[in-house]
Short mmCIF file of C-alpha atoms in Angstrom, two decimals:
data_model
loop_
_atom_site.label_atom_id
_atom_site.label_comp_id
_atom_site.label_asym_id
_atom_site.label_seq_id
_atom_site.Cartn_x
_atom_site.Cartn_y
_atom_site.Cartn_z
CA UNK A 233 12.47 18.09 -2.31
CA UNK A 234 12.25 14.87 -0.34
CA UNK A 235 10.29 11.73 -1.55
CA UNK A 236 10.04 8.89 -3.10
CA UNK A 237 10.76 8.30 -7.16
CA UNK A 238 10.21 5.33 -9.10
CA UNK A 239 10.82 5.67 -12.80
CA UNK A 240 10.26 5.85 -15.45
CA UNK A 241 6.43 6.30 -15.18
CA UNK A 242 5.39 4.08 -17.90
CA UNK A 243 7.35 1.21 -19.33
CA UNK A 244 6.72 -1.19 -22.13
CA UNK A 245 8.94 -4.06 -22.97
CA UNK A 246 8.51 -7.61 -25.07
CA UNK A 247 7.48 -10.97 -23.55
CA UNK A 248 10.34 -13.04 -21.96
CA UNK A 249 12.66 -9.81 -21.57
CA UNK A 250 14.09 -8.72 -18.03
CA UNK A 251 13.13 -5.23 -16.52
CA UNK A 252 14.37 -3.24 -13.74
CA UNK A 253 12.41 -0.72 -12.19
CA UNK A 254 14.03 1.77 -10.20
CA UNK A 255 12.46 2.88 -6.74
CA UNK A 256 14.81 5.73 -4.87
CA UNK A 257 14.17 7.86 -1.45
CA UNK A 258 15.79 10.83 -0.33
CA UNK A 259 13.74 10.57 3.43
CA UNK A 260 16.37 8.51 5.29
CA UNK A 261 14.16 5.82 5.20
CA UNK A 262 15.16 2.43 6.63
CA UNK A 263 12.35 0.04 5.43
CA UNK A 264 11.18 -0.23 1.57
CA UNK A 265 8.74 -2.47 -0.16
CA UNK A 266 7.17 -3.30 -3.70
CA UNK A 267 3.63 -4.11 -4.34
CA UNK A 268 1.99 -4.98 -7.54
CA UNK A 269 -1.55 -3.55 -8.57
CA UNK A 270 -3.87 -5.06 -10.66
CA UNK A 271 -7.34 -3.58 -12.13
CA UNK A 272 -9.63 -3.23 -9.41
CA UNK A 273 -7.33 -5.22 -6.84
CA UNK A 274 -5.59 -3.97 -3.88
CA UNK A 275 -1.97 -3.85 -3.53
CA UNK A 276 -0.18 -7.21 -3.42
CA UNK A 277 3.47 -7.35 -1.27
CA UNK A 278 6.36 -8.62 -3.58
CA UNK A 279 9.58 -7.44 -1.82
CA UNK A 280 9.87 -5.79 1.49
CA UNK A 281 13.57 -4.65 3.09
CA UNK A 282 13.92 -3.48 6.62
CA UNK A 283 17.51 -2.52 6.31
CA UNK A 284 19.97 -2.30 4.06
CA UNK A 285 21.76 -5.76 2.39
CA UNK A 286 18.60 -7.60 3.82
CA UNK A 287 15.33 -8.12 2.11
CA UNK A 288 12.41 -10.79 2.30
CA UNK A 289 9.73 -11.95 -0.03
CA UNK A 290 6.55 -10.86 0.45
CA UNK A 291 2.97 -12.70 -0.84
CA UNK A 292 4.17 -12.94 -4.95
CA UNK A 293 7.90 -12.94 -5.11
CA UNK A 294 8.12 -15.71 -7.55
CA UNK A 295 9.56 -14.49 -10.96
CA UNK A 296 10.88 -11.17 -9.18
CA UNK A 297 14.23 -10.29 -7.65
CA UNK A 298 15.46 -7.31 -5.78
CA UNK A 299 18.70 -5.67 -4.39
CA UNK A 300 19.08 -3.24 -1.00
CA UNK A 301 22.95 -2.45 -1.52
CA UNK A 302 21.97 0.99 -0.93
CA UNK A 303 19.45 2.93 1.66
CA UNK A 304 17.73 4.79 -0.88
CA UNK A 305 17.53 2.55 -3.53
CA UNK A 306 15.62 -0.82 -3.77
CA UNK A 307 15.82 -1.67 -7.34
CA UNK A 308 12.76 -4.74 -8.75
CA UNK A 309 14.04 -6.55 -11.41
CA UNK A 310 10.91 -8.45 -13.27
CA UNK A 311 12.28 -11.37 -14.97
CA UNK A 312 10.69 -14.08 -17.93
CA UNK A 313 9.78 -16.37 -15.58
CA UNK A 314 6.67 -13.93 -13.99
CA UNK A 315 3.97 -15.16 -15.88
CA UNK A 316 1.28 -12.18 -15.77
CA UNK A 317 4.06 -9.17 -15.37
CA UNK A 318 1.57 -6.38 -16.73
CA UNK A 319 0.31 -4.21 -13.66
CA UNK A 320 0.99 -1.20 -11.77
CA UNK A 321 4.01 -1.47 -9.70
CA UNK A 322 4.26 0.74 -6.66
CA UNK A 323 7.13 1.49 -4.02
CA UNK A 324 6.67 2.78 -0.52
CA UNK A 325 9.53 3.33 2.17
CA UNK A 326 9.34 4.33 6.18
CA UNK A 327 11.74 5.07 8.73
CA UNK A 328 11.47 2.35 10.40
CA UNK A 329 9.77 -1.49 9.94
CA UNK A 330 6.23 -0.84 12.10
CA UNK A 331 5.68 3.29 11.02
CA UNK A 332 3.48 4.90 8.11
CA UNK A 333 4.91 4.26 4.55
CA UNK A 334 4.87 6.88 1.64
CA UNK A 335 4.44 5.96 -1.77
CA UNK A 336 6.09 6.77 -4.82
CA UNK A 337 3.90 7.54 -8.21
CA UNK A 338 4.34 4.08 -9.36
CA UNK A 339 5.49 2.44 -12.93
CA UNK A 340 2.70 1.11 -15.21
CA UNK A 341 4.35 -1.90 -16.99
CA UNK A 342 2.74 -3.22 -20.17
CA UNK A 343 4.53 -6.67 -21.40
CA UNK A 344 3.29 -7.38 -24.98
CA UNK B 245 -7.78 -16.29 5.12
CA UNK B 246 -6.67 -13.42 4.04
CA UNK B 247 -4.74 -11.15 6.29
CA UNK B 248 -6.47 -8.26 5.50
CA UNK B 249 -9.81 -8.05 4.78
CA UNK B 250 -12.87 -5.24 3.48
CA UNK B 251 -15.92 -5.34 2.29
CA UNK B 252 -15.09 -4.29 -1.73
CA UNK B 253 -18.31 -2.23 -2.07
CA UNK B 254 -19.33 0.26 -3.21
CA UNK B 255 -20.54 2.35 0.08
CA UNK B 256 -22.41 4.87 -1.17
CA UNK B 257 -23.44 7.82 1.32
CA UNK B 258 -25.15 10.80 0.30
CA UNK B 259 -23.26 14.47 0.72
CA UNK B 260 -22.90 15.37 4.77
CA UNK B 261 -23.33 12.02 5.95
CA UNK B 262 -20.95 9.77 7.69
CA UNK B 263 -19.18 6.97 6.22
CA UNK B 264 -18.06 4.07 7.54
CA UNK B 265 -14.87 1.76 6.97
CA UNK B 266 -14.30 -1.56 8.14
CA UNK B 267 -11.54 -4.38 7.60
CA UNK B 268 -10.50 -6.81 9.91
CA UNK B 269 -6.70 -8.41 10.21
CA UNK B 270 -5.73 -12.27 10.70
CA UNK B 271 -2.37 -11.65 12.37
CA UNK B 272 -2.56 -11.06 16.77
CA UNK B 273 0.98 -9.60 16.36
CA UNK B 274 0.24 -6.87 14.12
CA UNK B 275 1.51 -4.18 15.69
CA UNK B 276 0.30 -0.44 13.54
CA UNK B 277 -2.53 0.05 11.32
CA UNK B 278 -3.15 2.22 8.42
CA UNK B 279 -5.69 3.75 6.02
CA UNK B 280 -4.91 5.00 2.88
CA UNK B 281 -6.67 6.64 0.24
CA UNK B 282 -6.02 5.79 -3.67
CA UNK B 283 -8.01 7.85 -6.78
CA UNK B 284 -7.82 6.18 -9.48
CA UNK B 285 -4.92 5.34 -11.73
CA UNK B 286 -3.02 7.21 -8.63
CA UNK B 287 -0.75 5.95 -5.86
CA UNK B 288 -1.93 5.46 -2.20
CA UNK B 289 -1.78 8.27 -0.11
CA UNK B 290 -1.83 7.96 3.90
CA UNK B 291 -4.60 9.61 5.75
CA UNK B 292 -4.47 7.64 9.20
CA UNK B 293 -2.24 5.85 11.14
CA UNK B 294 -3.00 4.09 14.67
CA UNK B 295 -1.37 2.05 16.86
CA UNK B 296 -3.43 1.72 20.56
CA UNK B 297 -6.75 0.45 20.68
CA UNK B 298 -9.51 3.30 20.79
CA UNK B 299 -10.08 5.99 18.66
CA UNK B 300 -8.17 8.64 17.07
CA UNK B 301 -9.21 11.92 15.55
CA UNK B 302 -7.73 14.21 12.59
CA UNK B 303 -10.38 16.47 11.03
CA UNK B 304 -12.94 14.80 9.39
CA UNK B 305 -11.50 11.47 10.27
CA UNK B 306 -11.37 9.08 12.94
CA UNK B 307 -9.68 6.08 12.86
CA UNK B 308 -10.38 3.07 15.44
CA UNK B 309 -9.11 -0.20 16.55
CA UNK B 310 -10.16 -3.03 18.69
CA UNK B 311 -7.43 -5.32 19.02
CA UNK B 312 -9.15 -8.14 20.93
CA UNK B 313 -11.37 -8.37 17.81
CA UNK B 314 -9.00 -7.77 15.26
CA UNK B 315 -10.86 -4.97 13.97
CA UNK B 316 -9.93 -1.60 12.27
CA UNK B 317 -12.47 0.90 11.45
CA UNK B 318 -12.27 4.78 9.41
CA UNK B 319 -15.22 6.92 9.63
CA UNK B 320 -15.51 10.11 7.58
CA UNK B 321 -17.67 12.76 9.03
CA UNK B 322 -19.06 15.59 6.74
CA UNK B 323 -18.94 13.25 3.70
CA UNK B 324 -17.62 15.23 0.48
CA UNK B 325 -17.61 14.21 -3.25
CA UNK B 326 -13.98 14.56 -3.21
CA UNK B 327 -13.80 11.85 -1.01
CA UNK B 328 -14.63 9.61 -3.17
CA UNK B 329 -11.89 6.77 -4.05
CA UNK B 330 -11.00 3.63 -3.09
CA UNK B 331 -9.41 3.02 0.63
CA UNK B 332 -7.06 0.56 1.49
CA UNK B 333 -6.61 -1.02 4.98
CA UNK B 334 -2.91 -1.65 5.87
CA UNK B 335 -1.47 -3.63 8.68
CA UNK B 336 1.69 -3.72 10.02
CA UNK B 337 3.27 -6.52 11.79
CA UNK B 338 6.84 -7.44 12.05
CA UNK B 339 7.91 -4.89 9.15
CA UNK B 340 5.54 -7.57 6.88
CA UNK B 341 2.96 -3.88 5.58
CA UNK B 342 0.02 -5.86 4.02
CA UNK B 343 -2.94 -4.15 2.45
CA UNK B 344 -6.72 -5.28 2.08
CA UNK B 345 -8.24 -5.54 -1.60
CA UNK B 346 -9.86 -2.34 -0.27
CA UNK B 347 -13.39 -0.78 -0.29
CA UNK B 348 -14.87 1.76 -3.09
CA UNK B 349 -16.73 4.87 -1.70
CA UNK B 350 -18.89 6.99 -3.35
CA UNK B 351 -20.55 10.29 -1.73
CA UNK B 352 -23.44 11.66 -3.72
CA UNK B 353 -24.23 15.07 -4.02
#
């Protein structure tokens, strides 16, 4: 089946430990991005990657990185120095930088 | 200024009725516009996508957009209690997708 998979589903790790969350498409999409959800908030652009080997930040990159060294994977890497990193974390890719993105089922991240 | 912005809500319509989305975008070069649909605890999913100004129909749905104003609008005809969730404006502009905070709707039956 095509579609996008971020896993695992829910994660739980200890304050001022690095986690990766994994975000991989099977659709041949060119274009992938990360948001960030918080309780009654919309979604909030961290990472966004047009192609592969090139990404930009979005609104909240700081204390996030991300790779592209494949076109179905865009790996987000939360590191120590995000301050607030408990949220829902949702991918989404397209086929191409200006078309209708598809979401993945998204990783709830608790830090504690 | 944010570069997306709705009215947070809640709308609430009763069973049958129309409702009506609105959200408004900062950015003249944004080139597609999106609404998506998220129940809660769940991810987004995409019910329209437009990208002229005017009006465009799916079902229930129609989406419209009025560039000059900056202005994206979903209306939901035949309101159902199933449709009720929160939806998010998206806009699209030089591969940058940015969401609204989004708008709660409620349809009573």
């Amino acid at each position: 089946d095509g579609g996008i998979t971020q896993s695992p589903k829910y994660l739980f790790r200890k304050e001022g430990q690095n986690v990766t969350l994994s975000c991989e498409q099977n659709l041949n999409h060119d274009a992938m991005y990360w948001y960030r959800q918080d309780p009654g908030q919309g979604l909030r652009l961290i990472y966004y990657s047009q192609i592969v080997n090139d990404f930009q930040k979005g609104d909240i990159a700081e204390g996030y990185s991300v790779s592209r060294e494949k076109k179905e994977s865009f790996p987000l890497t939360v590191t120590s120095a995000q301050k607030n990193p408990t949220a829902f974390y949702l991918c989404a890719s397209s086929i191409g930088s200006n078309t209708e993105a598809f979401f993945g089922q998204g990783t709830r991240l608790t830090v504690v | 200024q944010k570069e997306v912005e709705q009215n947070s809500g809640p709308l609430s319509v009763p069973e049958g009725a129309i409702a009506s989305l609105n959200c408004t975008y900062s950015d003249r070069g944004s080139q597609s516009f999106f609404w998506y649909r998220q129940y809660s605890g769940k991810s987004p999913e995409l019910i329209m996508f437009i990208y002229s100004n005017g009006d465009k129909e799916d079902g229930r749905f129609t989406a419209q957009l009025n560039k000059a104003s900056q202005y994206v609008s979903l209306l939901i005809r035949d309101s159902q209690p199933s449709d009720s969730a929160t939806y998010l404006c998206a806009v699209n502009g030089w591969g940058k997708l940015v969401f609204g905070a989004g708008t709660i709707l409620r349809v009573k039956s």
